[in-house]
């Protein structure tokens, strides 16, 4: 945890925990580096569903080309915050009202997932036009993806054989412009695997377009850039990815590529900070019970991993009994929920963990709070602290204006 963030945690009272900290300078530096690594003919959209916290979206808006959204709610949210932002609307089940709302909101691209959806679009268009990408379940071979969504039976997108009928509907309608294809088939890929995927997608798209006698202006190759929760320091190799995409673009000189990562953009900027309420032992194994739990940070339960964390020791024990603790042994970190599934990290080795210590869970900026079941057991919601220190404060000076501590829920 950066000193500015630690300093902020130090100023929180026990009852201010659990809290989410969002590291805005960290996010800014990260997205700048991502953008800088990409060739200019690659447009970077942020997939808002990963985390649509308003301050994060506003921070990202200066560095991305637009936002990918997946519901009418996300359209209204992003449009309300960022009236000028370019928005692409995807998602497997769009209602007629959502499609009409997307057109009203000036959404720039619609990612069409089926023939029925395309026909529905023709009924809400009126005298407007729409720029669409057809989402295709391209046949690709994938080895290392943690979440495969394509190349096998899937509720997402069109089978290649279904594209012909869509082309006929588009040609007959006249108000729909086909800009190209959209392919999001996997998550959790490293840069090499993702480049191999892009190569397969582009080869397939090229062949398909030539057979149809159409020119593809655009191919959106999706998100899914890997985030390794077991190695927080090993981020997706954006530099290598950018170099690889350069080569791809050389082979496809007239195509604009788009990518729409979510997790790999915001995962690292979020921290879920809490406190050890109790340390206990059961049949030889150590458990630490924390304030909060997976109803605030569902990521480890959803992905079945150990959420990486740092221990922030607390020196101010003032009870007349011995402080429950573990030393140099594996401990399981659980929350306050009355279910054995409320596990944030399982049998992880610690040097020392004492009741009262604080725990800062890292990589809690994507698919974290917003995928959690907040209402279960009616515990208080965490506060949200957006740490911004653009003036690079002197972190050793406790009087330094380190943080903007505007707290409140993420919308
Ligand atoms: C979820 C999603 C993304 C973002 O995926 P990440 O794994 O967060 O990068 C991009 N595109 C589509 C269509 C999605 O469903």
mmCIF file of N, CA and C in Angstrom, residues 136-237:
data_model
loop_
_atom_site.group_PDB
_atom_site.id
_atom_site.type_symbol
_atom_site.label_atom_id
_atom_site.label_comp_id
_atom_site.label_asym_id
_atom_site.label_seq_id
_atom_site.Cartn_x
_atom_site.Cartn_y
_atom_site.Cartn_z
ATOM 1 N N UNK A 136 -20.004 -11.677 -32.745
ATOM 2 C CA UNK A 136 -19.883 -13.034 -33.285
ATOM 3 C C UNK A 136 -19.149 -13.939 -32.323
ATOM 4 N N UNK A 137 -19.672 -15.131 -32.229
ATOM 5 C CA UNK A 137 -19.027 -16.181 -31.450
ATOM 6 C C UNK A 137 -18.051 -16.898 -32.383
ATOM 7 N N UNK A 138 -16.914 -16.228 -32.620
ATOM 8 C CA UNK A 138 -15.930 -16.704 -33.597
ATOM 9 C C UNK A 138 -15.311 -18.014 -33.109
ATOM 10 N N UNK A 139 -15.147 -18.987 -34.020
ATOM 11 C CA UNK A 139 -14.496 -20.233 -33.600
ATOM 12 C C UNK A 139 -13.014 -20.000 -33.372
ATOM 13 N N UNK A 140 -12.606 -20.022 -32.111
ATOM 14 C CA UNK A 140 -11.189 -19.835 -31.785
ATOM 15 C C UNK A 140 -10.745 -20.941 -30.851
ATOM 16 N N UNK A 141 -9.462 -21.163 -30.844
ATOM 17 C CA UNK A 141 -8.875 -22.148 -29.932
ATOM 18 C C UNK A 141 -8.224 -21.400 -28.784
ATOM 19 N N UNK A 142 -8.643 -21.715 -27.562
ATOM 20 C CA UNK A 142 -8.091 -21.020 -26.405
ATOM 21 C C UNK A 142 -7.584 -22.039 -25.418
ATOM 22 N N UNK A 143 -6.415 -21.756 -24.876
ATOM 23 C CA UNK A 143 -5.898 -22.695 -23.887
ATOM 24 C C UNK A 143 -6.025 -22.193 -22.452
ATOM 25 N N UNK A 144 -5.636 -20.937 -22.209
ATOM 26 C CA UNK A 144 -5.422 -20.556 -20.811
ATOM 27 C C UNK A 144 -6.521 -19.669 -20.207
ATOM 28 N N UNK A 145 -7.615 -19.476 -20.927
ATOM 29 C CA UNK A 145 -8.591 -18.509 -20.429
ATOM 30 C C UNK A 145 -9.292 -19.007 -19.168
ATOM 31 N N UNK A 146 -9.484 -18.104 -18.205
ATOM 32 C CA UNK A 146 -10.148 -18.514 -16.976
ATOM 33 C C UNK A 146 -11.670 -18.456 -17.120
ATOM 34 N N UNK A 147 -12.136 -17.707 -18.103
ATOM 35 C CA UNK A 147 -13.579 -17.566 -18.273
ATOM 36 C C UNK A 147 -13.854 -17.550 -19.777
ATOM 37 N N UNK A 148 -14.232 -18.693 -20.323
ATOM 38 C CA UNK A 148 -14.410 -18.781 -21.769
ATOM 39 C C UNK A 148 -15.866 -18.501 -22.133
ATOM 40 N N UNK A 149 -16.071 -17.591 -23.077
ATOM 41 C CA UNK A 149 -17.428 -17.223 -23.453
ATOM 42 C C UNK A 149 -17.714 -17.480 -24.932
ATOM 43 N N UNK A 150 -16.753 -17.958 -25.664
ATOM 44 C CA UNK A 150 -16.986 -18.113 -27.101
ATOM 45 C C UNK A 150 -16.279 -19.337 -27.641
ATOM 46 N N UNK A 151 -16.512 -19.610 -28.928
ATOM 47 C CA UNK A 151 -15.883 -20.761 -29.540
ATOM 48 C C UNK A 151 -16.531 -22.057 -29.093
ATOM 49 N N UNK A 152 -17.536 -21.960 -28.221
ATOM 50 C CA UNK A 152 -18.290 -23.128 -27.768
ATOM 51 C C UNK A 152 -19.727 -22.638 -27.568
ATOM 52 N N UNK A 153 -20.678 -23.532 -27.323
ATOM 53 C CA UNK A 153 -22.060 -23.062 -27.173
ATOM 54 C C UNK A 153 -22.129 -21.952 -26.128
ATOM 55 N N UNK A 154 -22.821 -20.857 -26.458
ATOM 56 C CA UNK A 154 -22.769 -19.673 -25.605
ATOM 57 C C UNK A 154 -23.998 -18.811 -25.848
ATOM 58 N N UNK A 155 -24.525 -18.191 -24.775
ATOM 59 C CA UNK A 155 -25.662 -17.285 -24.983
ATOM 60 C C UNK A 155 -25.230 -15.934 -25.541
ATOM 61 N N UNK A 156 -23.928 -15.735 -25.761
ATOM 62 C CA UNK A 156 -23.434 -14.428 -26.180
ATOM 63 C C UNK A 156 -23.116 -14.413 -27.680
ATOM 64 N N UNK A 157 -23.756 -13.531 -28.390
ATOM 65 C CA UNK A 157 -23.380 -13.297 -29.782
ATOM 66 C C UNK A 157 -23.958 -14.300 -30.767
ATOM 67 N N UNK A 158 -23.635 -14.049 -32.026
ATOM 68 C CA UNK A 158 -24.173 -14.829 -33.140
ATOM 69 C C UNK A 158 -23.194 -15.917 -33.559
ATOM 70 N N UNK A 159 -23.735 -17.064 -33.978
ATOM 71 C CA UNK A 159 -22.893 -18.040 -34.646
ATOM 72 C C UNK A 159 -22.555 -17.496 -36.029
ATOM 73 N N UNK A 160 -21.381 -17.833 -36.549
ATOM 74 C CA UNK A 160 -21.014 -17.319 -37.875
ATOM 75 C C UNK A 160 -22.090 -17.576 -38.932
ATOM 76 N N UNK A 161 -22.744 -18.736 -38.869
ATOM 77 C CA UNK A 161 -23.740 -19.075 -39.891
ATOM 78 C C UNK A 161 -24.967 -18.173 -39.813
ATOM 79 N N UNK A 162 -25.149 -17.467 -38.697
ATOM 80 C CA UNK A 162 -26.327 -16.599 -38.544
ATOM 81 C C UNK A 162 -26.077 -15.183 -39.060
ATOM 82 N N UNK A 163 -24.844 -14.915 -39.483
ATOM 83 C CA UNK A 163 -24.512 -13.551 -39.898
ATOM 84 C C UNK A 163 -25.194 -13.159 -41.210
ATOM 85 N N UNK A 164 -25.326 -14.145 -42.117
ATOM 86 C CA UNK A 164 -25.895 -13.837 -43.445
ATOM 87 C C UNK A 164 -27.267 -13.191 -43.345
ATOM 88 N N UNK A 165 -28.112 -13.767 -42.518
ATOM 89 C CA UNK A 165 -29.476 -13.228 -42.396
ATOM 90 C C UNK A 165 -29.440 -11.819 -41.826
ATOM 91 N N UNK A 166 -28.508 -11.573 -40.893
ATOM 92 C CA UNK A 166 -28.372 -10.220 -40.329
ATOM 93 C C UNK A 166 -27.953 -9.239 -41.413
ATOM 94 N N UNK A 167 -27.016 -9.665 -42.259
ATOM 95 C CA UNK A 167 -26.582 -8.774 -43.351
ATOM 96 C C UNK A 167 -27.757 -8.417 -44.252
ATOM 97 N N UNK A 168 -28.635 -9.387 -44.509
ATOM 98 C CA UNK A 168 -29.794 -9.118 -45.383
ATOM 99 C C UNK A 168 -30.757 -8.136 -44.724
ATOM 100 N N UNK A 169 -30.958 -8.294 -43.403
ATOM 101 C CA UNK A 169 -31.850 -7.357 -42.687
ATOM 102 C C UNK A 169 -31.264 -5.946 -42.734
ATOM 103 N N UNK A 170 -29.966 -5.845 -42.520
ATOM 104 C CA UNK A 170 -29.309 -4.529 -42.526
ATOM 105 C C UNK A 170 -29.420 -3.891 -43.908
ATOM 106 N N UNK A 171 -29.176 -4.705 -44.956
ATOM 107 C CA UNK A 171 -29.222 -4.162 -46.326
ATOM 108 C C UNK A 171 -30.626 -3.686 -46.668
ATOM 109 N N UNK A 172 -31.639 -4.434 -46.222
ATOM 110 C CA UNK A 172 -33.018 -4.093 -46.570
ATOM 111 C C UNK A 172 -33.509 -2.881 -45.782
ATOM 112 N N UNK A 173 -32.933 -2.636 -44.610
ATOM 113 C CA UNK A 173 -33.464 -1.581 -43.740
ATOM 114 C C UNK A 173 -33.011 -0.177 -44.137
ATOM 115 N N UNK A 174 -31.732 -0.044 -44.436
ATOM 116 C CA UNK A 174 -31.231 1.262 -44.882
ATOM 117 C C UNK A 174 -30.857 2.233 -43.770
ATOM 118 N N UNK A 175 -31.348 2.020 -42.549
ATOM 119 C CA UNK A 175 -31.015 2.962 -41.469
ATOM 120 C C UNK A 175 -29.879 2.447 -40.588
ATOM 121 N N UNK A 176 -29.485 1.200 -40.812
ATOM 122 C CA UNK A 176 -28.465 0.585 -39.956
ATOM 123 C C UNK A 176 -27.162 0.466 -40.727
ATOM 124 N N UNK A 177 -26.108 1.042 -40.169
ATOM 125 C CA UNK A 177 -24.786 0.929 -40.799
ATOM 126 C C UNK A 177 -23.979 -0.130 -40.064
ATOM 127 N N UNK A 178 -23.524 -1.125 -40.820
ATOM 128 C CA UNK A 178 -22.661 -2.139 -40.220
ATOM 129 C C UNK A 178 -21.233 -1.627 -40.245
ATOM 130 N N UNK A 179 -20.687 -1.327 -39.059
ATOM 131 C CA UNK A 179 -19.308 -0.826 -38.979
ATOM 132 C C UNK A 179 -18.314 -1.972 -38.892
ATOM 133 N N UNK A 180 -18.747 -3.102 -38.399
ATOM 134 C CA UNK A 180 -17.812 -4.214 -38.269
ATOM 135 C C UNK A 180 -18.295 -5.265 -37.299
ATOM 136 N N UNK A 181 -17.330 -5.935 -36.671
ATOM 137 C CA UNK A 181 -17.652 -7.073 -35.812
ATOM 138 C C UNK A 181 -17.161 -6.822 -34.385
ATOM 139 N N UNK A 182 -17.798 -7.522 -33.470
ATOM 140 C CA UNK A 182 -17.422 -7.467 -32.064
ATOM 141 C C UNK A 182 -17.197 -8.896 -31.594
ATOM 142 N N UNK A 183 -16.089 -9.110 -30.917
ATOM 143 C CA UNK A 183 -15.771 -10.455 -30.434
ATOM 144 C C UNK A 183 -15.186 -10.359 -29.027
ATOM 145 N N UNK A 184 -15.952 -10.831 -28.050
ATOM 146 C CA UNK A 184 -15.410 -10.915 -26.680
ATOM 147 C C UNK A 184 -15.637 -12.348 -26.242
ATOM 148 N N UNK A 185 -14.587 -13.150 -26.275
ATOM 149 C CA UNK A 185 -14.793 -14.577 -26.059
ATOM 150 C C UNK A 185 -14.083 -15.140 -24.841
ATOM 151 N N UNK A 186 -13.257 -14.365 -24.171
ATOM 152 C CA UNK A 186 -12.527 -14.969 -23.054
ATOM 153 C C UNK A 186 -12.045 -13.910 -22.087
ATOM 154 N N UNK A 187 -11.831 -14.323 -20.843
ATOM 155 C CA UNK A 187 -11.259 -13.439 -19.832
ATOM 156 C C UNK A 187 -10.068 -14.137 -19.203
ATOM 157 N N UNK A 188 -9.183 -13.346 -18.635
ATOM 158 C CA UNK A 188 -8.065 -13.913 -17.890
ATOM 159 C C UNK A 188 -6.886 -14.300 -18.755
ATOM 160 N N UNK A 189 -6.756 -13.665 -19.925
ATOM 161 C CA UNK A 189 -5.646 -14.003 -20.819
ATOM 162 C C UNK A 189 -4.437 -13.121 -20.531
ATOM 163 N N UNK A 190 -3.237 -13.705 -20.638
ATOM 164 C CA UNK A 190 -2.051 -12.854 -20.576
ATOM 165 C C UNK A 190 -1.821 -12.265 -21.975
ATOM 166 N N UNK A 191 -0.824 -11.376 -22.093
ATOM 167 C CA UNK A 191 -0.669 -10.618 -23.341
ATOM 168 C C UNK A 191 -0.426 -11.539 -24.539
ATOM 169 N N UNK A 192 0.402 -12.561 -24.332
ATOM 170 C CA UNK A 192 0.706 -13.467 -25.459
ATOM 171 C C UNK A 192 -0.541 -14.209 -25.915
ATOM 172 N N UNK A 193 -1.292 -14.719 -24.943
ATOM 173 C CA UNK A 193 -2.503 -15.471 -25.278
ATOM 174 C C UNK A 193 -3.528 -14.543 -25.929
ATOM 175 N N UNK A 194 -3.607 -13.310 -25.438
ATOM 176 C CA UNK A 194 -4.588 -12.386 -26.003
ATOM 177 C C UNK A 194 -4.212 -12.025 -27.434
ATOM 178 N N UNK A 195 -2.911 -11.840 -27.697
ATOM 179 C CA UNK A 195 -2.477 -11.532 -29.067
ATOM 180 C C UNK A 195 -2.774 -12.704 -29.998
ATOM 181 N N UNK A 196 -2.584 -13.915 -29.490
ATOM 182 C CA UNK A 196 -2.896 -15.096 -30.314
ATOM 183 C C UNK A 196 -4.386 -15.117 -30.632
ATOM 184 N N UNK A 197 -5.195 -14.719 -29.657
ATOM 185 C CA UNK A 197 -6.639 -14.645 -29.863
ATOM 186 C C UNK A 197 -6.973 -13.583 -30.905
ATOM 187 N N UNK A 198 -6.370 -12.407 -30.779
ATOM 188 C CA UNK A 198 -6.631 -11.315 -31.723
ATOM 189 C C UNK A 198 -6.252 -11.749 -33.140
ATOM 190 N N UNK A 199 -5.136 -12.459 -33.268
ATOM 191 C CA UNK A 199 -4.702 -12.919 -34.590
ATOM 192 C C UNK A 199 -5.755 -13.846 -35.202
ATOM 193 N N UNK A 200 -6.289 -14.743 -34.380
ATOM 194 C CA UNK A 200 -7.324 -15.656 -34.887
ATOM 195 C C UNK A 200 -8.591 -14.894 -35.276
ATOM 196 N N UNK A 201 -8.972 -13.944 -34.428
ATOM 197 C CA UNK A 201 -10.184 -13.164 -34.708
ATOM 198 C C UNK A 201 -10.024 -12.398 -36.026
ATOM 199 N N UNK A 202 -8.872 -11.742 -36.180
ATOM 200 C CA UNK A 202 -8.672 -10.898 -37.359
ATOM 201 C C UNK A 202 -8.592 -11.729 -38.636
ATOM 202 N N UNK A 203 -7.936 -12.895 -38.553
ATOM 203 C CA UNK A 203 -7.853 -13.760 -39.730
ATOM 204 C C UNK A 203 -9.260 -14.210 -40.127
ATOM 205 N N UNK A 204 -10.042 -14.569 -39.126
ATOM 206 C CA UNK A 204 -11.402 -15.027 -39.398
ATOM 207 C C UNK A 204 -12.248 -13.884 -39.970
ATOM 208 N N UNK A 205 -12.149 -12.705 -39.346
ATOM 209 C CA UNK A 205 -12.958 -11.557 -39.772
ATOM 210 C C UNK A 205 -12.606 -11.144 -41.194
ATOM 211 N N UNK A 206 -11.321 -11.167 -41.506
ATOM 212 C CA UNK A 206 -10.849 -10.808 -42.840
ATOM 213 C C UNK A 206 -11.423 -11.743 -43.903
ATOM 214 N N UNK A 207 -11.341 -13.026 -43.611
ATOM 215 C CA UNK A 207 -11.848 -14.033 -44.552
ATOM 216 C C UNK A 207 -13.357 -13.851 -44.742
ATOM 217 N N UNK A 208 -14.047 -13.662 -43.655
ATOM 218 C CA UNK A 208 -15.506 -13.506 -43.701
ATOM 219 C C UNK A 208 -15.885 -12.272 -44.529
ATOM 220 N N UNK A 209 -15.200 -11.152 -44.270
ATOM 221 C CA UNK A 209 -15.534 -9.908 -44.983
ATOM 222 C C UNK A 209 -15.267 -10.059 -46.473
ATOM 223 N N UNK A 210 -14.157 -10.725 -46.814
ATOM 224 C CA UNK A 210 -13.865 -10.896 -48.249
ATOM 225 C C UNK A 210 -14.919 -11.766 -48.927
ATOM 226 N N UNK A 211 -15.322 -12.844 -48.251
ATOM 227 C CA UNK A 211 -16.381 -13.703 -48.808
ATOM 228 C C UNK A 211 -17.665 -12.918 -49.031
ATOM 229 N N UNK A 212 -17.963 -11.980 -48.119
ATOM 230 C CA UNK A 212 -19.207 -11.216 -48.221
ATOM 231 C C UNK A 212 -19.059 -10.002 -49.128
ATOM 232 N N UNK A 213 -17.825 -9.709 -49.520
ATOM 233 C CA UNK A 213 -17.582 -8.526 -50.336
ATOM 234 C C UNK A 213 -17.839 -7.233 -49.584
ATOM 235 N N UNK A 214 -17.585 -7.210 -48.274
ATOM 236 C CA UNK A 214 -17.756 -5.970 -47.517
ATOM 237 C C UNK A 214 -16.424 -5.536 -46.902
ATOM 238 N N UNK A 215 -16.338 -4.253 -46.606
ATOM 239 C CA UNK A 215 -15.140 -3.716 -45.970
ATOM 240 C C UNK A 215 -15.425 -3.519 -44.490
ATOM 241 N N UNK A 216 -14.578 -4.089 -43.663
ATOM 242 C CA UNK A 216 -14.727 -3.905 -42.219
ATOM 243 C C UNK A 216 -14.003 -2.632 -41.813
ATOM 244 N N UNK A 217 -14.727 -1.712 -41.209
ATOM 245 C CA UNK A 217 -14.075 -0.493 -40.723
ATOM 246 C C UNK A 217 -13.511 -0.717 -39.330
ATOM 247 N N UNK A 218 -14.098 -1.650 -38.606
ATOM 248 C CA UNK A 218 -13.830 -1.732 -37.186
ATOM 249 C C UNK A 218 -13.980 -3.162 -36.675
ATOM 250 N N UNK A 219 -13.071 -3.577 -35.829
ATOM 251 C CA UNK A 219 -13.260 -4.832 -35.108
ATOM 252 C C UNK A 219 -12.983 -4.562 -33.633
ATOM 253 N N UNK A 220 -13.952 -4.878 -32.813
ATOM 254 C CA UNK A 220 -13.782 -4.768 -31.368
ATOM 255 C C UNK A 220 -13.424 -6.158 -30.863
ATOM 256 N N UNK A 221 -12.217 -6.284 -30.302
ATOM 257 C CA UNK A 221 -11.751 -7.601 -29.865
ATOM 258 C C UNK A 221 -11.971 -7.827 -28.371
ATOM 259 N N UNK A 222 -12.803 -6.998 -27.757
ATOM 260 C CA UNK A 222 -13.275 -7.278 -26.404
ATOM 261 C C UNK A 222 -12.311 -6.887 -25.296
ATOM 262 N N UNK A 223 -12.629 -7.398 -24.109
ATOM 263 C CA UNK A 223 -11.782 -7.155 -22.933
ATOM 264 C C UNK A 223 -11.160 -8.469 -22.505
ATOM 265 N N UNK A 224 -11.077 -8.688 -21.190
ATOM 266 C CA UNK A 224 -10.588 -9.968 -20.698
ATOM 267 C C UNK A 224 -9.090 -10.031 -20.477
ATOM 268 N N UNK A 225 -8.414 -8.859 -20.510
ATOM 269 C CA UNK A 225 -6.972 -8.867 -20.233
ATOM 270 C C UNK A 225 -6.763 -9.346 -18.789
ATOM 271 N N UNK A 226 -5.834 -10.263 -18.624
ATOM 272 C CA UNK A 226 -5.721 -11.011 -17.374
ATOM 273 C C UNK A 226 -5.292 -10.175 -16.177
ATOM 274 N N UNK A 227 -5.826 -10.549 -15.030
ATOM 275 C CA UNK A 227 -5.436 -9.964 -13.748
ATOM 276 C C UNK A 227 -5.105 -11.151 -12.854
ATOM 277 N N UNK A 228 -3.858 -11.215 -12.379
ATOM 278 C CA UNK A 228 -3.424 -12.374 -11.614
ATOM 279 C C UNK A 228 -3.474 -12.057 -10.125
ATOM 280 N N UNK A 229 -4.485 -12.576 -9.445
ATOM 281 C CA UNK A 229 -4.671 -12.259 -8.022
ATOM 282 C C UNK A 229 -3.633 -12.947 -7.141
ATOM 283 N N UNK A 230 -2.914 -13.920 -7.690
ATOM 284 C CA UNK A 230 -1.867 -14.552 -6.884
ATOM 285 C C UNK A 230 -0.559 -13.761 -6.991
ATOM 286 N N UNK A 231 -0.462 -12.891 -8.002
ATOM 287 C CA UNK A 231 0.760 -12.085 -8.159
ATOM 288 C C UNK A 231 0.396 -10.635 -8.454
ATOM 289 N N UNK A 232 0.043 -9.882 -7.402
ATOM 290 C CA UNK A 232 -0.432 -8.506 -7.597
ATOM 291 C C UNK A 232 0.547 -7.619 -8.373
ATOM 292 N N UNK A 233 1.837 -7.935 -8.340
ATOM 293 C CA UNK A 233 2.809 -7.072 -9.016
ATOM 294 C C UNK A 233 2.946 -7.376 -10.507
ATOM 295 N N UNK A 234 2.428 -8.512 -10.938
ATOM 296 C CA UNK A 234 2.588 -8.868 -12.349
ATOM 297 C C UNK A 234 1.369 -8.470 -13.145
ATOM 298 N N UNK A 235 1.364 -7.227 -13.596
ATOM 299 C CA UNK A 235 0.202 -6.769 -14.365
ATOM 300 C C UNK A 235 0.342 -7.210 -15.814
ATOM 301 N N UNK A 236 -0.797 -7.250 -16.481
ATOM 302 C CA UNK A 236 -0.862 -7.559 -17.911
ATOM 303 C C UNK A 236 0.214 -6.750 -18.648
ATOM 304 N N UNK A 237 0.911 -7.395 -19.561
ATOM 305 C CA UNK A 237 2.030 -6.743 -20.251
ATOM 306 C C UNK A 237 1.500 -5.873 -21.397
#
